[in-house]
Short mmCIF file of C-alpha atoms and ligand atoms in Angstrom, two decimals:
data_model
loop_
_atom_site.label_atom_id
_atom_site.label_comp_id
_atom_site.label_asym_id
_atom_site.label_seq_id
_atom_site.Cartn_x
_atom_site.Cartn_y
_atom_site.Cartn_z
CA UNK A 1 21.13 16.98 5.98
CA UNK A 2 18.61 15.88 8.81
CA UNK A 3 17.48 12.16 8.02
CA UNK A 4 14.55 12.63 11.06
CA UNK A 5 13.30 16.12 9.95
CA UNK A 6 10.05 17.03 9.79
CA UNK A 7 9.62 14.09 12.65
CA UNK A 8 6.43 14.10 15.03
CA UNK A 9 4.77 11.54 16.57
CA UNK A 10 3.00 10.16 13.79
CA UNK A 11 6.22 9.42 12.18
CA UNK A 12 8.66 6.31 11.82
CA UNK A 13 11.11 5.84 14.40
CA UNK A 14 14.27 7.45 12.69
CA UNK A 15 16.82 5.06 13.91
CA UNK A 16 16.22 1.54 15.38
CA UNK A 17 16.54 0.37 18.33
CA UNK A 18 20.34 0.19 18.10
CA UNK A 19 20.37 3.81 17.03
CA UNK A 20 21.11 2.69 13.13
CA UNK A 21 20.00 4.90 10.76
CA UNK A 22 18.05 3.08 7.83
CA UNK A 23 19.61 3.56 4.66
CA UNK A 24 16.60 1.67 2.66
CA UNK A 25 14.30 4.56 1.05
CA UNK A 26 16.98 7.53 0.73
CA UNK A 27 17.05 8.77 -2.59
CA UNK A 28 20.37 8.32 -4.76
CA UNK A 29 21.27 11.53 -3.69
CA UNK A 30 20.82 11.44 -0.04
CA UNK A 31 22.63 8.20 -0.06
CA UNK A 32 25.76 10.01 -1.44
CA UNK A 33 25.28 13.15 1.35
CA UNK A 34 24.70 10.18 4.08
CA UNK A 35 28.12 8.48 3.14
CA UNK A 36 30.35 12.15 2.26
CA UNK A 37 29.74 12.54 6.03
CA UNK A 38 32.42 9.72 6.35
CA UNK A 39 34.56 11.01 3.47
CA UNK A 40 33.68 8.31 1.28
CA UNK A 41 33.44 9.23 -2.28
CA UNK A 42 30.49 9.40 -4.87
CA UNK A 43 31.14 5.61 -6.41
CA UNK A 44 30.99 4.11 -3.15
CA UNK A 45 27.18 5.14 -2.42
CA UNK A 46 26.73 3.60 -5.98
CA UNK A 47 27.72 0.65 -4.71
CA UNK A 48 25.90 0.54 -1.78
CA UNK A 49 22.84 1.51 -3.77
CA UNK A 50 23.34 -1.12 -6.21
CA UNK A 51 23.79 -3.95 -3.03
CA UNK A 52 20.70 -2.75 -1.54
CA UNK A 53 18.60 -2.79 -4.54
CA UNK A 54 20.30 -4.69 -7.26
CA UNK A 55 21.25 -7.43 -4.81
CA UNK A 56 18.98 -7.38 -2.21
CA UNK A 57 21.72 -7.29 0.45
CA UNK A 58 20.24 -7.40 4.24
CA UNK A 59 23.56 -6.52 5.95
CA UNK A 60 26.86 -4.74 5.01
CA UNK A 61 28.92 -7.73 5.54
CA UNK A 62 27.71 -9.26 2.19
CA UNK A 63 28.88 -6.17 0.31
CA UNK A 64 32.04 -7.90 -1.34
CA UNK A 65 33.68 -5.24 -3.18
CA UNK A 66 34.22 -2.90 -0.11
CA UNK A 67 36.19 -2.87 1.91
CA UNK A 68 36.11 -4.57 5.36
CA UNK A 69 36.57 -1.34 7.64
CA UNK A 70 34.09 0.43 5.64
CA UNK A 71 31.89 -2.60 6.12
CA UNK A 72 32.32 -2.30 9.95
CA UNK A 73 31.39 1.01 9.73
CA UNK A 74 28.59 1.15 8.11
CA UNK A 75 27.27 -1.38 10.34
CA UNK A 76 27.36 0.09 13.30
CA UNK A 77 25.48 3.47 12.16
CA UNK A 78 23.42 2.26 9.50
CA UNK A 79 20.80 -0.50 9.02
CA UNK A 80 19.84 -1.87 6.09
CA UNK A 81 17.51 -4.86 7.69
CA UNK A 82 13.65 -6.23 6.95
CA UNK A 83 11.21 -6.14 9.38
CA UNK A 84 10.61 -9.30 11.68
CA UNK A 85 8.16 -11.91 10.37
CA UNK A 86 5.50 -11.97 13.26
CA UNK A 87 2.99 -14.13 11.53
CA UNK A 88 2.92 -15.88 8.03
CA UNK A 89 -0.28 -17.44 6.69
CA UNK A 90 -0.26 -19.49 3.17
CA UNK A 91 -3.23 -20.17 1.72
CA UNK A 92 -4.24 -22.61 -0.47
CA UNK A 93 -4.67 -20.36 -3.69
CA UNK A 94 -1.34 -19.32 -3.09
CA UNK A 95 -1.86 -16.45 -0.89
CA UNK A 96 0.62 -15.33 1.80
CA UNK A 97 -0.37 -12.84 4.18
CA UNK A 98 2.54 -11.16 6.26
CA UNK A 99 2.41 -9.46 9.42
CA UNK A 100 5.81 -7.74 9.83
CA UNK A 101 7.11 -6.07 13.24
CA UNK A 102 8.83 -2.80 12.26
CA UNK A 103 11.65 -1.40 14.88
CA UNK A 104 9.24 -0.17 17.20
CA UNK A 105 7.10 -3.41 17.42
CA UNK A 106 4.15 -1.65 15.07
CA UNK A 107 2.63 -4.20 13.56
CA UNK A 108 2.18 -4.45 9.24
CA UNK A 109 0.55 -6.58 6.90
CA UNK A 110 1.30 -7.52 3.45
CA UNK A 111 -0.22 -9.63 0.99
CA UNK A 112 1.03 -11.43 -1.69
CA UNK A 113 -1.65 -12.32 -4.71
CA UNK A 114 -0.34 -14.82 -7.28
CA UNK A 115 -3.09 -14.89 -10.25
CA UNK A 116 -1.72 -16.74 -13.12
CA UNK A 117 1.62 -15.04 -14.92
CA UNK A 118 0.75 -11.74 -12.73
CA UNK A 119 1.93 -11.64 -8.90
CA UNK A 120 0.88 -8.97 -6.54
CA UNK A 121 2.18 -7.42 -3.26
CA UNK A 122 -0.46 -5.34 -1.40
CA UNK A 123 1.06 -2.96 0.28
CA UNK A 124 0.21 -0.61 3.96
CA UNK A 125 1.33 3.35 4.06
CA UNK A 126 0.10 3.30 7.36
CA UNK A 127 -0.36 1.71 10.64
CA UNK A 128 -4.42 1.74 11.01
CA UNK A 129 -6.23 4.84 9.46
CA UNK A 130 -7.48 8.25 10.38
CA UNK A 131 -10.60 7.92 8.08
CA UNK A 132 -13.51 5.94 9.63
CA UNK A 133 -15.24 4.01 6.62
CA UNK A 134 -17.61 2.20 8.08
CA UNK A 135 -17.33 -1.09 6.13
CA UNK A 136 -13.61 -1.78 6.65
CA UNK A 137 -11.68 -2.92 9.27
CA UNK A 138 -8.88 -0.99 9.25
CA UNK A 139 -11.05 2.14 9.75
CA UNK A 140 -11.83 0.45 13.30
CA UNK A 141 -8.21 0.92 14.21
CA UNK A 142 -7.00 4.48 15.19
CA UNK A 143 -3.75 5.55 13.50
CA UNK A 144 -1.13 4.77 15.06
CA UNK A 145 1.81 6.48 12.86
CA UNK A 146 2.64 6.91 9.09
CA UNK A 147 5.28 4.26 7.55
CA UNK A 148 8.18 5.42 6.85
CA UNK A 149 9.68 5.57 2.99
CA UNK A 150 12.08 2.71 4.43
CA UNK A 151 9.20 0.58 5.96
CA UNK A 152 7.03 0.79 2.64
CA UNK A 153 10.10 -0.26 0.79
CA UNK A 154 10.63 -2.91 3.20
CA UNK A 155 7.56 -4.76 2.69
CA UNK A 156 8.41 -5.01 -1.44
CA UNK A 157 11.80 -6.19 -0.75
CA UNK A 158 10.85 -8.62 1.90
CA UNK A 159 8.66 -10.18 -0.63
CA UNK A 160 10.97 -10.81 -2.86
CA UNK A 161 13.59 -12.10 -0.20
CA UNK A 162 10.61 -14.67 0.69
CA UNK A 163 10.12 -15.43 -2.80
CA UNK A 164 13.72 -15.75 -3.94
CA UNK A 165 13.55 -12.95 -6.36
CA UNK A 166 16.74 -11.11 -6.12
CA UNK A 167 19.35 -11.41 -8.88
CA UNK A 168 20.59 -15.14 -7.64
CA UNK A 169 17.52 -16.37 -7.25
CA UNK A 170 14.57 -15.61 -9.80
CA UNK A 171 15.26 -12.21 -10.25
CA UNK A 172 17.35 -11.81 -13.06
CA UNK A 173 14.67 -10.63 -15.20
CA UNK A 174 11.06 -9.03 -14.73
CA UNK A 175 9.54 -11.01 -16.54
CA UNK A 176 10.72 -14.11 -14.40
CA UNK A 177 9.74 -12.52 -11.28
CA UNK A 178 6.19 -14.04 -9.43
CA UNK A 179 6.24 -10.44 -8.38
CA UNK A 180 4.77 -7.85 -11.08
CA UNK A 181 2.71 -5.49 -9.07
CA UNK A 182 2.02 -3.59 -6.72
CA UNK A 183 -1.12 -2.01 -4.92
CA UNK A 184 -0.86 0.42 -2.38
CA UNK A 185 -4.17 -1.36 -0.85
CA UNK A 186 -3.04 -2.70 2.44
CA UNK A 187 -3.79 -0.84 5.97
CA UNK A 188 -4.48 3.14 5.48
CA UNK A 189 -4.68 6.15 3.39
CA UNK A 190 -1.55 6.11 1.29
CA UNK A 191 -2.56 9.75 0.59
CA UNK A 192 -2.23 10.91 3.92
CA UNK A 193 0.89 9.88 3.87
CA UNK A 194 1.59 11.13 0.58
CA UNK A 195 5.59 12.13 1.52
CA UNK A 196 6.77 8.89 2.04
CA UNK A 197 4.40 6.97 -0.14
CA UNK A 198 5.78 8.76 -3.16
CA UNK A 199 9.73 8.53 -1.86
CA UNK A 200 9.22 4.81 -1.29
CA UNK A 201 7.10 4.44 -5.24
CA UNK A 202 9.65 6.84 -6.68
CA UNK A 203 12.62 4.42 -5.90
CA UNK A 204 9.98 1.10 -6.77
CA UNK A 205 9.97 2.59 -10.61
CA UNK A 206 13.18 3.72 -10.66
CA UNK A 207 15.57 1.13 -13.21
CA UNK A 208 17.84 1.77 -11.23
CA UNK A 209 16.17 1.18 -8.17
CA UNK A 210 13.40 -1.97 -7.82
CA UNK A 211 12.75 -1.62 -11.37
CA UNK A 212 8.69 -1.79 -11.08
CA UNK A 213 7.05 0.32 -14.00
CA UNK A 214 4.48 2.52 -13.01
CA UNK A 215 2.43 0.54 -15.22
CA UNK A 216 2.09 -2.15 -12.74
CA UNK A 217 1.66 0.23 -9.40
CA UNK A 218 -1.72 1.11 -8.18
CA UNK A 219 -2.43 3.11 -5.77
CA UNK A 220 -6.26 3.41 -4.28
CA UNK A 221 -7.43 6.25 -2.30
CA UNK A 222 -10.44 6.79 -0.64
CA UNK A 223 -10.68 10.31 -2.13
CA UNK A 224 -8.30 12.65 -1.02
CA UNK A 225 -8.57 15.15 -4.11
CA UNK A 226 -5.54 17.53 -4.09
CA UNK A 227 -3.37 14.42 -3.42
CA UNK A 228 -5.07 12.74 -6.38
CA UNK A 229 -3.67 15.86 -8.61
CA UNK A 230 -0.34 15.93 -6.84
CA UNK A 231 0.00 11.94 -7.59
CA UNK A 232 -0.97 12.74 -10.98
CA UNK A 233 1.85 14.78 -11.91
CA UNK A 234 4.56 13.49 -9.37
CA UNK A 235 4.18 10.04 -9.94
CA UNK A 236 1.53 9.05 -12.65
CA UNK A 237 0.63 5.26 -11.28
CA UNK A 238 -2.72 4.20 -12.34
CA UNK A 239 -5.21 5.45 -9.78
CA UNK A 240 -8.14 3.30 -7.89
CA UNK A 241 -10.49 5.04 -6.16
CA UNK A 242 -12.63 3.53 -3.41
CA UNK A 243 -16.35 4.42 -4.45
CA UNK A 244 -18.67 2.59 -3.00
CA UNK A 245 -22.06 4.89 -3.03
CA UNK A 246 -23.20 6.18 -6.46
CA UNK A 247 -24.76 9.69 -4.72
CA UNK A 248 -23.41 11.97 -2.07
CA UNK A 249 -25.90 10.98 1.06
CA UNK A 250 -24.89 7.23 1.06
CA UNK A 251 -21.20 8.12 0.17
CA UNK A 252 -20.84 10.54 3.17
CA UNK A 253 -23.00 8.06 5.45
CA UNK A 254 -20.72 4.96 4.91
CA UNK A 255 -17.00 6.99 4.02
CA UNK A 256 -16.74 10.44 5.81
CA UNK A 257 -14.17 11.55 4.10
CA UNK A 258 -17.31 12.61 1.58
CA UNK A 259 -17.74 15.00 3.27
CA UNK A 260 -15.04 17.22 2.77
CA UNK A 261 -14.43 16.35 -0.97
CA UNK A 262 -17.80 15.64 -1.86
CA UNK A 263 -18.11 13.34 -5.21
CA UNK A 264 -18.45 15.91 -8.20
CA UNK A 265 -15.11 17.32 -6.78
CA UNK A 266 -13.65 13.35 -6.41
CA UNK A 267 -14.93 12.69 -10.23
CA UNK A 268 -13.18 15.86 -11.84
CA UNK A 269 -9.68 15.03 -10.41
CA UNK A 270 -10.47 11.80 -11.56
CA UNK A 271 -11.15 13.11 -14.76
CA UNK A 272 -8.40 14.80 -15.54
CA UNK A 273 -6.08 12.28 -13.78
CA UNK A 274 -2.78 12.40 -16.33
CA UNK A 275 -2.30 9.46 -19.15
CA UNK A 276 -6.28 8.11 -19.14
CA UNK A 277 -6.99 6.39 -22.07
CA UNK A 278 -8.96 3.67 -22.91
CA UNK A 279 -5.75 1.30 -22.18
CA UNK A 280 -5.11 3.66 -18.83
CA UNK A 281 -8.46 3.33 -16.92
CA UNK A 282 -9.28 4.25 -13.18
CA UNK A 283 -10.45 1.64 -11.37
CA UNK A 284 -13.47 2.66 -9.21
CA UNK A 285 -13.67 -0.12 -6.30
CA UNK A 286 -16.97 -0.56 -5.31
CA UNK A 287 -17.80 -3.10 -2.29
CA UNK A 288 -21.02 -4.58 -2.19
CA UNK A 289 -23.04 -4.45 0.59
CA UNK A 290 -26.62 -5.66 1.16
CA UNK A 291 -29.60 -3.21 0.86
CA UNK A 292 -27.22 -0.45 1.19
CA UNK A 293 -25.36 0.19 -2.07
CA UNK A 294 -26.45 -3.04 -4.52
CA UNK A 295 -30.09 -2.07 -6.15
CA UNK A 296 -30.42 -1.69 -9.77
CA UNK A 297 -31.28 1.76 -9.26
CA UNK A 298 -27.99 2.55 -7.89
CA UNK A 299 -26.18 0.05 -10.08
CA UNK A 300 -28.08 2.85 -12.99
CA UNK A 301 -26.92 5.87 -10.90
CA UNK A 302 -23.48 4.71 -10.69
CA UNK A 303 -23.33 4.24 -14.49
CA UNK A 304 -24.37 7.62 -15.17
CA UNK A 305 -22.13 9.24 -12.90
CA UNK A 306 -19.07 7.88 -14.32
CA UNK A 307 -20.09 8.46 -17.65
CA UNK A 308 -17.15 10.09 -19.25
CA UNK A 309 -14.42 8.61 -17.34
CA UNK A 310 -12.08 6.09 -18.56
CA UNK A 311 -12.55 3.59 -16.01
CA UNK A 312 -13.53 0.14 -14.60
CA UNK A 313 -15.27 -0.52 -11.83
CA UNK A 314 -13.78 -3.11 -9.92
CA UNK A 315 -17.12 -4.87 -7.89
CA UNK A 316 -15.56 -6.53 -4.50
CA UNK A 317 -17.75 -9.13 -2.92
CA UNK A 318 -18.38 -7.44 1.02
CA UNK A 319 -15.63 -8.94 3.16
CA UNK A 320 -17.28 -9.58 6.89
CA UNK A 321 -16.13 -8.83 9.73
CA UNK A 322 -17.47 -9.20 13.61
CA UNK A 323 -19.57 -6.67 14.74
CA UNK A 324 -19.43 -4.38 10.91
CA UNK A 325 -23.42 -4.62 10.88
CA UNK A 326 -22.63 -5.26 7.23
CA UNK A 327 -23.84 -7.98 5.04
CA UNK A 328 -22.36 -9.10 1.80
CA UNK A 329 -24.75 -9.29 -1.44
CA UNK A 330 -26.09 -11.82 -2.55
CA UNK A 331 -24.50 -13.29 -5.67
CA UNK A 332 -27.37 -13.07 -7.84
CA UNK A 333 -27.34 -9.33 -6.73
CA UNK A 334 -23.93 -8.82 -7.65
CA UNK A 335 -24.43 -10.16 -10.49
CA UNK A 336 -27.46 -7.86 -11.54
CA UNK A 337 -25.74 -5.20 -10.42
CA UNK A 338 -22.53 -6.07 -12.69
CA UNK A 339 -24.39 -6.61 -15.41
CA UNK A 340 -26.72 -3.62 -15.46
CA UNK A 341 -23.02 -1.76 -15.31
CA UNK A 342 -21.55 -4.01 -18.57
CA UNK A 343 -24.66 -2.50 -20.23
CA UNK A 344 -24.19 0.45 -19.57
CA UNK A 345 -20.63 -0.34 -21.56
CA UNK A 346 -18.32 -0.45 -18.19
CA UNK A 347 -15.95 -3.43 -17.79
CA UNK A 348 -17.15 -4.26 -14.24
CA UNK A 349 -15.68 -7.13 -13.30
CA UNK A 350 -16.36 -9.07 -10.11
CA UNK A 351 -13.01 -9.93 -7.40
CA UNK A 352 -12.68 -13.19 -6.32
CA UNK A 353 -12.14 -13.57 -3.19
CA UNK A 354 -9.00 -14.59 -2.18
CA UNK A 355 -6.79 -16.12 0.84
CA UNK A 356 -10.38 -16.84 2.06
CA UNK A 357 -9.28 -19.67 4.25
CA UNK A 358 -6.34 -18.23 5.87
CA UNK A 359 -8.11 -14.99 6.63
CA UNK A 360 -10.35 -12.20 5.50
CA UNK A 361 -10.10 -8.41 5.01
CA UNK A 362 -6.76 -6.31 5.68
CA UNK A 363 -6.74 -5.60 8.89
CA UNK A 364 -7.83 -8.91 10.06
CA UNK A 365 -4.59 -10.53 10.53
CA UNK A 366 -2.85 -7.90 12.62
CA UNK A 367 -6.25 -7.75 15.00
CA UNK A 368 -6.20 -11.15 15.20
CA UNK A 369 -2.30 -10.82 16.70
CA UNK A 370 -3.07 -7.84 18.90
CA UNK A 371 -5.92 -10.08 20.42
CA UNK A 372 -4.21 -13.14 21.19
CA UNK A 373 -1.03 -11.32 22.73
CA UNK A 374 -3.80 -9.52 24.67
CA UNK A 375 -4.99 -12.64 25.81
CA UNK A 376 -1.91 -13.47 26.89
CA UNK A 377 -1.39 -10.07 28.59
CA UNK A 378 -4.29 -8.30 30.21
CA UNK A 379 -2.77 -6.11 31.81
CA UNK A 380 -1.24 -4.22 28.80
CA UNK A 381 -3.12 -0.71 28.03
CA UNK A 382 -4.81 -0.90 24.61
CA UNK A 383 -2.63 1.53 21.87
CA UNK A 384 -3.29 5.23 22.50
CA UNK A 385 -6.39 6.66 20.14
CA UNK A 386 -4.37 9.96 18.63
CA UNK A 387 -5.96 12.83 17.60
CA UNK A 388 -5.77 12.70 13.23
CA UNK A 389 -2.00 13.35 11.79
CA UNK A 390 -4.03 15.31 9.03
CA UNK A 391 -6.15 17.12 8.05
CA UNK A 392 -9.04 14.72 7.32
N1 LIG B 1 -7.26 3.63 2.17
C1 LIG B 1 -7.22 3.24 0.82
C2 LIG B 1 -6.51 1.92 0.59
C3 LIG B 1 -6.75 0.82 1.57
S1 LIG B 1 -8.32 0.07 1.59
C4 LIG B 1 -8.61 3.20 0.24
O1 LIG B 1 -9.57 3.33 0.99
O2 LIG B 1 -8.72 3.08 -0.97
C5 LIG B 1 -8.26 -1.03 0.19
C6 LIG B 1 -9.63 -1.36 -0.41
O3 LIG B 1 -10.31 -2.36 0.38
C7 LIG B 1 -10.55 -0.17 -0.51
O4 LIG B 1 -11.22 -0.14 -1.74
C8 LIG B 1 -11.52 -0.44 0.60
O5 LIG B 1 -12.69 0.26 0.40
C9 LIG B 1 -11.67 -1.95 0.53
N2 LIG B 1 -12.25 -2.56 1.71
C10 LIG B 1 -12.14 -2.14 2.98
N3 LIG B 1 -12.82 -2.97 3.81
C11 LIG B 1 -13.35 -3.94 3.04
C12 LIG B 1 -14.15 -5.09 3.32
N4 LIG B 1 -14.51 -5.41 4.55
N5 LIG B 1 -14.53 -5.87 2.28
C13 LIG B 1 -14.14 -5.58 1.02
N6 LIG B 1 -13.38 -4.51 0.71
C14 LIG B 1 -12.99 -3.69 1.70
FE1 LIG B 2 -8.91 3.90 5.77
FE2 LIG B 2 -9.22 2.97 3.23
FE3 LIG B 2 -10.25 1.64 5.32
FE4 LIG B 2 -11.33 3.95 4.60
S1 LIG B 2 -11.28 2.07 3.35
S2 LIG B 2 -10.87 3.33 6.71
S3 LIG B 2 -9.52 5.08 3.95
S4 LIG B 2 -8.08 1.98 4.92
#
């Protein structure tokens, strides 16, 4: 078996910098082929499996019940570390925002979102974004590469080392956990990285792996239809979609990606996404930005055009940025535009904004790292602007 095929320069590093091979985000199987290279038998990758994931062990040397020459080994070829904590930020809701260093120095964020018994981890699938929607941040940063399975996982499990949620800490039960969720939300398109976004979800709901029911995993896309179908039947989380224009013109205008799967398209996969039901609802996300997307008329429009959908449509208060041209809403717009939405019989609830005062949209932390280390060194060329990993 090749643990780096399929590599090309969008992809993870496949070893550190040490060489070791991560064994985070190989599937059961893969484990056992990884460790019958060194003649060790089927119980021991249980074992190993059950350290990494039951456990939360970060290095071999904790693994008590093997033994110490195996230990050894596996440390020299094989890595089972988290990223490097380059920035933390708490806020005072409760908010932390992580910017983790993967192998290769990429930078990611994750956020963790306490809201009363519910706790949850925002997740990146990528490091910045092919697709250029004009209102976010990310979309301002060129891809760099994909994550890796290992480096998706790796944000999850950090969390819950930070939050002491591993068997002898909080962990012994779900329900006990302060993390419940997850939303694949953070930097990028998860579904252009759909490979190793559904390797690193399929060992999240696995019992036997994190243990997180798809129940409680979102993922949001900005549209990418035959991805949406694949999800569907591969993995079956709930689905968010990233809306934000009730008609084709303004859609394309504001998120390219439109443009190749135009709305009627994005609503039919959405339609016949697997398991809706009025308890299973897509949520259609649905930033508001002044006297671009907030009349009533659209607000009307965009209740029509979901008619027939199980759904929700979460509305998300515009979150600025220097130099987006944007302008958030007005509240007394948002809320004519929510209620003109409730209706139209649509639970359209309005986010509150959160980690306000330790920083703003995704994105914003890492920038604000890559500008202050620029500031320290001007001489360093900015990152490389690849052409698009996919086909967007
Ligand atoms: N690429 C995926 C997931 C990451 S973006 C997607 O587009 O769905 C996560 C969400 O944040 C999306 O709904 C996105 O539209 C929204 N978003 C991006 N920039 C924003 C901003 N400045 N203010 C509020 N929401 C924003
Ligand atoms: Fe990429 Fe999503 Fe941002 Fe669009 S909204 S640029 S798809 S991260």
């Amino acid at each position: 078996m090749s643990l780096s095929s399929h590599a090309d320069r969008f992809s993870a590093p496949p070893t550190d910098a040490e060489g070791r091979i991560p064994l985070i985000g190989l599937t059961a199987e893969e484990l056992k082929e990884v460790l019958a290279i060194h003649k060790l038998p089927c119980f021991r990758a249980k074992q190993v499996w059950h350290w990494i994931y039951h456990r939360g062990a970060r290095d071999f040397e904790s693994m008590g019940n093997l033994p110490k020459d195996l230990r050894a080994l596996l440390a020299e070829k094989y890595s089972i570390a988290r990223p490097k904590v380059a920035a933390e930020q708490k806020s005072s809701d409760g908010t932390i925002k992580w910017l983790l260093s993967m192998t290769d120095g990429q930078l990611v964020e994750a956020v963790f979102i306490p809201d009363g018994r519910r706790g949850t981890l925002c997740v990146s699938s990528q490091v910045g974004c092919t697709l250029t929607c004009k209102f976010c941040h990310t979309g301002t940063q060129p891809l760099v590469r994909n994550l890796g399975p290992h480096e998706i996982l790796q944000q999850v499990m950090h969390a819950r080392d930070a939050l002491g949620e591993w068997p002898e800490g909080k962990g012994a039960g779900n329900e006990k956990r302060d993390l419940t969720n997850i939303v694949m939300m953070g930097m990028g398109e998860p579904l252009y990285n759909y490979d190793n976004v559904a390797k690193a979800l399929k060992i999240c709901m696995d019992e036997k792996g994190l243990g997180i029911s798809k129940r409680r995993i979102t993922l949001s896309t900005s549209g990418v239809v035959p991805q949406i179908v694949q999800c569907g039947e591969e993995l079956n989380v709930n689905l968010a979609i990233s809306l934000h224009a009730p008609d084709d013109k303004l859609r394309s205008e504001i998120m390219p990606i439109n443009n190749k799967y135009p709305l009627q398209e994005l609503l039919d996969a959405c339609r016949n996404y697997p398991g809706l039901s009025d308890v299973r609802r897509v949520t259609f996300e649905y930033v508001m930005l002044k006297d671009v997307n907030d009349s009533d008329d659209q607000a009307r429009a965009l209740a029509k055009l979901l008619r027939g959908i199980p759904c929700k449509v979460n509305i998300i208060p515009f979150n600025i940025w220097p130099g987006s041209g944007y302008e958030c809403s007005a509240p007394d717009r948002i809320d004519s535009f929510a209620r003109i939405l409730e209706q139209a019989g649509y639970d359209a609830p309005v986010r509150r904004p959160r980690g306000r005062d330790i920083l703003a949209a995704c994105g914003q932390l890492k920038s604000a790292s890559v500008r202050a280390k620029k500031a320290r060194h001007p001489e360093e060329p900015a990152a490389e602007a690849p052409a698009p990993a996919t086909e967007a």
